[in-house]
XYZ file of C-alpha atoms in Angstrom:
449
model
C 11.700 20.889 -14.319
C 8.182 20.309 -15.819
C 5.746 22.274 -13.741
C 3.924 19.128 -12.664
C 7.069 17.113 -12.020
C 8.379 16.278 -8.423
C 11.732 15.378 -7.100
C 11.910 11.829 -5.969
C 14.578 9.932 -4.018
C 14.442 6.293 -4.622
C 16.348 4.181 -2.010
C 17.448 0.799 -3.680
C 18.664 0.157 -7.072
C 17.593 -3.425 -7.556
C 14.734 -4.811 -9.659
C 12.062 -2.757 -7.917
C 13.932 0.546 -7.177
C 15.760 0.888 -10.505
C 12.564 0.139 -12.576
C 10.578 2.636 -10.468
C 13.226 5.276 -10.710
C 13.415 4.806 -14.513
C 9.669 4.882 -14.925
C 9.229 7.990 -12.824
C 11.837 9.680 -14.828
C 10.007 8.694 -17.984
C 7.032 10.362 -16.489
C 8.914 13.601 -16.157
C 10.135 13.587 -12.549
C 13.645 14.337 -11.349
C 14.880 11.157 -9.728
C 17.919 10.445 -7.505
C 18.544 6.758 -7.002
C 20.678 5.629 -3.875
C 22.106 2.260 -3.185
C 24.689 0.988 -0.627
C 26.431 -1.243 -3.260
C 29.302 0.818 -4.725
C 29.657 -1.420 -7.826
C 26.058 -1.040 -8.745
C 26.266 2.695 -8.465
C 29.549 2.722 -10.462
C 27.971 0.828 -13.277
C 24.776 3.045 -13.447
C 26.971 6.192 -13.500
C 28.974 4.711 -16.381
C 25.739 4.043 -18.280
C 25.697 0.263 -17.708
C 22.757 -1.545 -16.126
C 23.576 -3.969 -13.266
C 20.472 -6.151 -13.668
C 18.793 -7.571 -16.753
C 15.320 -6.273 -17.559
C 14.128 -5.770 -21.161
C 14.048 -2.138 -22.242
C 15.590 -0.871 -18.865
C 18.747 0.319 -20.358
C 17.120 2.222 -23.082
C 14.744 3.816 -20.679
C 17.621 4.868 -18.359
C 19.632 6.260 -21.234
C 16.635 8.136 -22.636
C 16.090 9.786 -19.323
C 19.693 10.380 -18.107
C 19.155 14.101 -17.697
C 16.579 13.286 -15.020
C 18.368 10.595 -13.231
C 21.256 10.684 -10.766
C 22.897 7.943 -8.795
C 24.588 8.156 -5.483
C 25.838 6.121 -2.461
C 25.108 9.098 -0.084
C 21.580 9.149 1.475
C 21.754 12.870 2.223
C 22.657 13.562 -1.390
C 19.732 11.539 -2.627
C 17.177 13.245 -0.421
C 18.504 16.659 -0.906
C 15.625 18.750 -2.210
C 13.381 15.791 -2.702
C 9.655 16.000 -2.237
C 9.106 12.331 -1.805
C 11.349 9.466 -0.613
C 10.501 6.072 -1.951
C 11.756 2.901 -0.176
C 12.497 0.109 -2.600
C 14.905 -2.024 -0.660
C 14.985 -5.741 -0.190
C 13.093 -7.392 2.572
C 14.497 -11.094 2.636
C 13.020 -13.751 4.837
C 14.575 -14.301 8.406
C 14.951 -17.853 9.731
C 11.491 -17.464 11.314
C 9.872 -16.710 7.967
C 9.157 -13.102 8.852
C 10.373 -10.328 6.575
C 13.794 -8.823 7.477
C 13.079 -5.118 7.648
C 16.597 -4.006 8.650
C 17.089 -2.200 5.318
C 13.748 -0.387 5.623
C 14.729 0.923 9.097
C 18.245 1.916 7.845
C 16.612 4.041 5.152
C 14.337 5.654 7.684
C 17.199 6.460 9.931
C 18.961 8.201 7.110
C 16.007 10.473 6.577
C 16.235 12.080 10.016
C 16.539 15.816 9.516
C 14.984 15.715 6.043
C 12.097 18.109 7.217
C 11.525 19.324 3.602
C 10.072 15.912 2.599
C 6.341 15.928 1.841
C 6.006 12.095 2.027
C 7.723 8.806 2.596
C 6.390 5.978 0.527
C 7.142 2.295 0.830
C 7.159 0.138 -2.296
C 9.058 -2.764 -0.619
C 6.943 -5.772 0.307
C 6.432 -5.426 4.141
C 4.222 -7.277 6.629
C 0.771 -5.786 7.525
C 1.182 -3.387 10.409
C 4.624 -2.092 9.215
C 3.160 1.259 8.155
C 1.889 1.897 11.679
C 5.351 1.311 13.000
C 6.936 3.631 10.356
C 4.444 6.340 11.083
C 5.501 6.190 14.791
C 9.211 6.234 13.764
C 8.580 9.304 11.639
C 6.709 11.031 14.401
C 9.536 10.250 16.945
C 12.138 11.537 14.622
C 10.731 15.007 14.196
C 8.998 14.161 10.865
C 5.451 14.175 12.215
C 4.419 16.533 9.376
C 5.757 14.244 6.665
C 3.033 12.055 5.269
C 3.327 8.304 4.942
C 1.878 5.890 2.093
C 2.186 2.397 1.024
C 2.398 1.911 -2.762
C 3.137 -1.790 -3.306
C 4.678 -2.952 -6.625
C 3.149 -5.566 -8.938
C 5.813 -5.822 -11.441
C 7.009 -9.159 -12.893
C 10.645 -9.651 -13.791
C 11.090 -9.683 -17.583
C 7.993 -7.312 -18.181
C 8.482 -4.862 -15.220
C 8.429 -1.742 -17.356
C 5.184 -2.681 -18.990
C 3.707 -3.592 -15.669
C 4.712 -0.237 -14.149
C 3.582 1.940 -17.031
C 0.482 -0.065 -17.982
C -0.641 -1.657 -14.701
C -3.888 -3.576 -13.908
C -4.260 -1.128 -11.015
C -2.246 1.250 -8.805
C -2.715 0.582 -5.093
C -2.205 3.545 -2.713
C -2.484 3.163 1.139
C -2.277 6.465 2.866
C -2.664 7.897 6.262
C -4.496 10.914 4.949
C -6.262 12.051 1.811
C -3.496 14.518 0.920
C -0.808 11.793 0.948
C -3.049 9.691 -1.275
C -3.465 12.564 -3.772
C 0.274 13.199 -3.775
C 1.248 9.532 -4.601
C -1.430 9.510 -7.250
C -0.153 12.672 -8.834
C 3.321 10.981 -9.245
C 1.714 8.459 -11.610
C -0.066 11.025 -13.806
C 0.075 9.733 -17.333
C -0.251 6.029 -16.452
C -3.525 4.521 -17.497
C -5.407 2.164 -15.220
C -7.494 2.486 -12.140
C -6.111 3.793 -8.824
C -7.266 1.868 -5.725
C -6.997 4.196 -2.675
C -7.310 2.598 0.765
C -5.891 2.503 4.338
C -2.221 1.477 4.788
C -2.905 -1.852 6.295
C -5.058 -2.963 3.434
C -2.534 -1.843 0.870
C 0.099 -3.858 2.637
C -2.257 -6.962 2.649
C -3.090 -6.473 -1.105
C 0.435 -7.235 -2.153
C 0.991 -10.319 0.068
C -2.514 -11.732 -0.673
C -2.091 -11.346 -4.414
C 1.163 -13.195 -4.521
C -0.176 -15.904 -2.253
C -3.142 -16.446 -4.416
C -0.944 -16.659 -7.575
C 1.275 -19.162 -5.808
C -1.852 -21.099 -4.795
C -2.901 -21.449 -8.547
C 0.605 -22.770 -9.378
C 0.540 -25.383 -6.595
C -2.988 -26.412 -7.310
C -2.096 -26.965 -11.026
C 0.897 -29.105 -9.969
C -1.334 -31.194 -7.732
C -3.801 -31.675 -10.519
C -0.838 -32.579 -12.817
C 0.164 -35.355 -10.394
C -3.253 -36.808 -10.681
C -3.119 -36.555 -14.296
C 0.042 -38.636 -14.353
C -1.746 -41.278 -12.170
C -4.903 -41.432 -14.315
C -3.496 -40.905 -17.862
C -5.110 -37.440 -18.266
C -3.152 -34.680 -19.871
C -2.661 -31.440 -17.783
C -2.308 -29.280 -20.881
C -5.845 -30.167 -22.050
C -7.171 -29.831 -18.580
C -5.808 -26.377 -17.859
C -6.567 -25.080 -21.343
C -10.248 -25.880 -20.749
C -10.293 -24.594 -17.119
C -8.599 -21.395 -18.231
C -11.479 -20.534 -20.662
C -13.680 -20.253 -17.654
C -13.989 -16.399 -17.184
C -14.089 -16.918 -13.353
C -10.699 -18.605 -13.392
C -8.685 -17.394 -16.298
C -5.689 -19.104 -17.908
C -2.777 -17.497 -16.070
C -0.465 -19.227 -13.598
C -1.812 -22.691 -14.583
C 1.361 -24.061 -16.121
C 2.381 -27.360 -14.537
C 6.078 -27.821 -13.875
C 8.819 -27.391 -11.280
C 6.990 -24.781 -9.257
C 7.459 -21.083 -8.561
C 10.592 -19.231 -7.680
C 12.129 -15.813 -7.691
C 12.224 -13.037 -5.115
C 8.455 -12.614 -4.514
C 6.274 -15.693 -4.361
C 8.392 -17.869 -2.026
C 9.245 -15.032 0.279
C 5.856 -13.379 0.350
C 4.005 -16.705 0.920
C 6.203 -17.601 3.879
C 5.877 -14.069 5.221
C 2.060 -14.220 4.916
C 2.088 -17.652 6.813
C 4.425 -16.277 9.400
C 2.235 -13.186 9.858
C -0.790 -15.460 10.345
C 1.109 -17.539 12.861
C 2.198 -14.524 14.778
C -1.419 -13.640 15.263
C -2.178 -17.145 16.501
C -3.837 -18.246 13.281
C -2.707 -21.328 11.340
C -2.992 -20.622 7.680
C -3.299 -24.206 6.624
C -4.053 -23.679 2.861
C -0.991 -21.512 2.388
C 1.178 -24.089 4.314
C -0.076 -26.709 1.746
C 0.771 -24.469 -1.129
C 4.286 -23.877 0.181
C 4.818 -27.620 0.772
C 3.572 -28.716 -2.708
C 5.970 -26.168 -4.232
C 8.947 -27.285 -2.219
C 8.254 -30.891 -3.412
C 8.188 -30.235 -6.982
C 12.027 -30.023 -7.866
C 12.603 -33.004 -5.436
C 9.869 -34.952 -7.164
C 11.461 -34.225 -10.640
C 14.884 -35.638 -9.341
C 13.083 -38.712 -8.067
C 11.282 -39.378 -11.278
C 14.579 -38.993 -13.103
C 16.200 -41.453 -10.602
C 13.450 -44.034 -11.327
C 14.034 -43.679 -15.016
C 17.709 -44.117 -14.845
C 17.811 -46.729 -12.057
C 20.417 -44.656 -10.209
C 21.820 -41.254 -10.220
C 25.190 -42.248 -8.904
C 28.103 -41.731 -11.469
C 25.516 -40.429 -13.917
C 25.929 -37.176 -15.771
C 22.846 -34.903 -15.805
C 22.524 -31.682 -17.799
C 20.368 -28.977 -16.472
C 19.080 -26.680 -19.165
C 18.143 -23.270 -17.756
C 19.167 -22.147 -14.264
C 17.198 -18.867 -13.621
C 13.846 -19.030 -11.945
C 12.109 -18.127 -15.175
C 13.104 -16.983 -18.783
C 13.628 -13.348 -19.513
C 15.702 -12.590 -16.447
C 19.118 -13.288 -14.883
C 17.746 -13.773 -11.508
C 18.741 -17.006 -9.534
C 16.797 -16.274 -6.344
C 14.791 -19.297 -5.142
C 15.237 -20.978 -8.554
C 14.079 -24.608 -8.671
C 17.562 -25.357 -10.246
C 19.356 -24.782 -7.055
C 17.425 -27.482 -5.271
C 17.652 -29.819 -8.312
C 21.472 -29.313 -8.551
C 21.976 -29.812 -4.840
C 19.959 -33.067 -4.836
C 21.766 -34.540 -8.005
C 25.069 -33.774 -6.301
C 24.014 -35.404 -3.083
C 23.015 -38.557 -5.174
C 26.456 -38.761 -6.596
C 25.737 -37.326 -10.124
C 27.915 -35.014 -12.080
C 25.970 -31.969 -13.221
C 26.577 -29.912 -16.267
C 24.389 -26.834 -16.886
C 23.619 -24.133 -19.525
C 21.821 -20.785 -19.132
C 22.166 -17.767 -21.526
C 21.727 -15.181 -18.747
C 22.181 -16.390 -15.231
C 24.288 -14.170 -12.960
C 27.286 -15.368 -10.895
C 26.335 -16.558 -7.564
C 28.202 -16.580 -4.178
C 30.912 -19.268 -3.690
C 28.542 -21.402 -1.580
C 25.857 -21.522 -4.120
C 25.132 -25.000 -5.657
C 25.564 -23.578 -9.154
C 29.237 -23.148 -8.548
C 29.542 -26.936 -7.976
C 28.222 -27.669 -11.486
C 30.048 -27.662 -14.771
C 28.752 -24.583 -16.469
C 28.910 -24.714 -20.274
C 28.363 -21.987 -22.872
C 26.099 -23.861 -25.208
C 23.224 -26.302 -25.082
C 25.167 -28.805 -27.167
C 28.117 -28.665 -24.908
C 26.017 -29.078 -21.712
C 24.371 -32.240 -23.353
C 27.651 -33.812 -24.517
C 28.461 -36.930 -22.514
C 25.221 -36.543 -20.311
C 23.057 -39.551 -19.575
C 19.986 -37.434 -19.029
C 18.843 -33.784 -19.175
C 16.333 -31.696 -17.127
C 14.790 -28.699 -18.858
C 14.444 -26.390 -15.898
C 13.828 -22.882 -17.480
C 11.758 -22.536 -20.704
C 14.218 -20.445 -22.591
C 12.994 -20.082 -26.338
C 16.314 -21.642 -27.534
C 15.253 -24.852 -26.132
C 12.194 -25.048 -28.210
C 14.145 -24.526 -31.440
C 16.914 -26.913 -30.632
C 17.593 -29.771 -33.007
C 16.977 -32.535 -30.471
C 17.501 -35.330 -32.918
C 21.026 -34.103 -33.513
C 21.720 -33.434 -29.883
C 20.817 -37.000 -28.941
C 23.931 -38.308 -30.458
C 25.965 -36.134 -28.196
C 24.693 -37.924 -25.146
C 25.911 -40.942 -23.461
C 22.892 -43.141 -24.044
C 20.998 -44.765 -26.904
C 17.740 -43.442 -25.450
C 18.656 -40.750 -23.140
C 16.199 -39.341 -20.653
C 14.844 -35.892 -21.065
C 12.777 -34.513 -18.150
C 10.824 -31.520 -19.459
C 10.188 -29.731 -16.179
C 8.158 -26.952 -17.921
C 6.153 -28.874 -20.516
C 8.016 -26.670 -23.099
C 8.535 -29.303 -25.769
C 6.461 -31.377 -27.942
C 6.346 -35.020 -26.634
C 5.780 -36.442 -30.256
C 8.874 -34.706 -31.470
C 11.115 -35.957 -28.755
C 9.568 -39.382 -29.047
C 10.440 -39.468 -32.773
C 14.079 -38.154 -31.886
C 14.553 -41.224 -29.732
C 14.291 -39.859 -26.141
C 12.856 -41.344 -23.064
C 10.702 -38.237 -22.579
C 9.119 -37.257 -19.228
C 7.038 -34.266 -18.547
C 4.651 -32.999 -15.765
C 1.161 -34.299 -15.958
C 1.389 -35.426 -19.548
C 1.409 -39.029 -20.786
C 4.935 -40.341 -21.373
C 5.617 -41.623 -24.817
C 7.975 -44.419 -25.387
C 11.157 -43.811 -27.336
C 11.727 -44.958 -30.883
C 13.925 -48.085 -31.253
C 17.236 -46.659 -32.488
C 20.270 -48.478 -33.760
C 22.552 -45.486 -34.418
C 25.434 -45.568 -32.095
C 25.502 -42.810 -29.639
C 28.454 -40.570 -29.015
C 30.559 -41.603 -26.042
C 32.974 -38.989 -24.875
C 36.594 -40.148 -24.512
C 37.725 -41.286 -21.083
């Protein structure tokens, strides 16, 4: 081992834990990654990566001598200096975070008296750290330090976010714990913000809530643009040049999804409600976001007259490009609503993972190519802005569809309205003027009955 390296046990081999483990190994630490899913650990031991994240496979392979994988908690923590908790904290029916996996990890640490610190990277409600501190004290680990080290990594660029962060946040119950966590990140550029545990827990939830607010605000302005004839792309481009505001997270569309923004926004609202405070602004942010995919279906219904017995192609299913993650993806709401209206749904996505049997995606007709998804469709909704969709020959694809002027709803403002107008589509987008399609006398392709 390098003289400055530590032994780290990472609990959780999902998007957060696996990235954190790989990056800590890249920094020279010895890392044991533990997960309760046997298939995930089997794949990792075989040199495969169970999730998609650009560059992750190469980083794991490059540091294979510093990485081990196990299903056994005792094996993971044996000889470890620090235990990192990176498990999922999904929402409960009340909107609170489900901390059962966090407590399960803590229970497995009983007897690990050699540990110097327990660090939580999972997103947890403010006040969780105080409860964990009491649990450590009660289990004979009073001498073990506790720290909060929230993650700020975005899927699709998680390695870059970890290794070159805007900031590293460390909330610790004593200065020695803060120094220890800071030392684990030696070699990473960027400021380290050290604070109390409760503040560190709040930073993560508040940051995600603010980003979600920017997205919902932009979608509200987009709706006004549609009503007034303004163009949201011009509006946001000019707003984003204001140094006080910046251009990020101001793309109008179908709203946010994924594992963080929806869950963390609801959890922060629930936290406020549990204290007796009504977080009205955040409630509005959530309501606007939940409306966006439904609004897209309604606009498509208006354009077609009815969705009953229509075939609709969904282009893109993951919550954003560059990931295989379907969690909280707008496509799931759109697919469910289309099916409820009596439509047949085809779909294409280059990377989306299989979902449980009850998932709406399993009720759709999944096709391997864009052209096959569009064949026989009356309309299409661009749900995820995959690069392939920007380079598609839309003029050629129109002849595959079951309409002289098929409707294309661009849910991410990913395509050029003039190009689609010229290609003969009834083109609809979010917050941009809708051009009328070219008159076209070329017969469209009608699939055989």
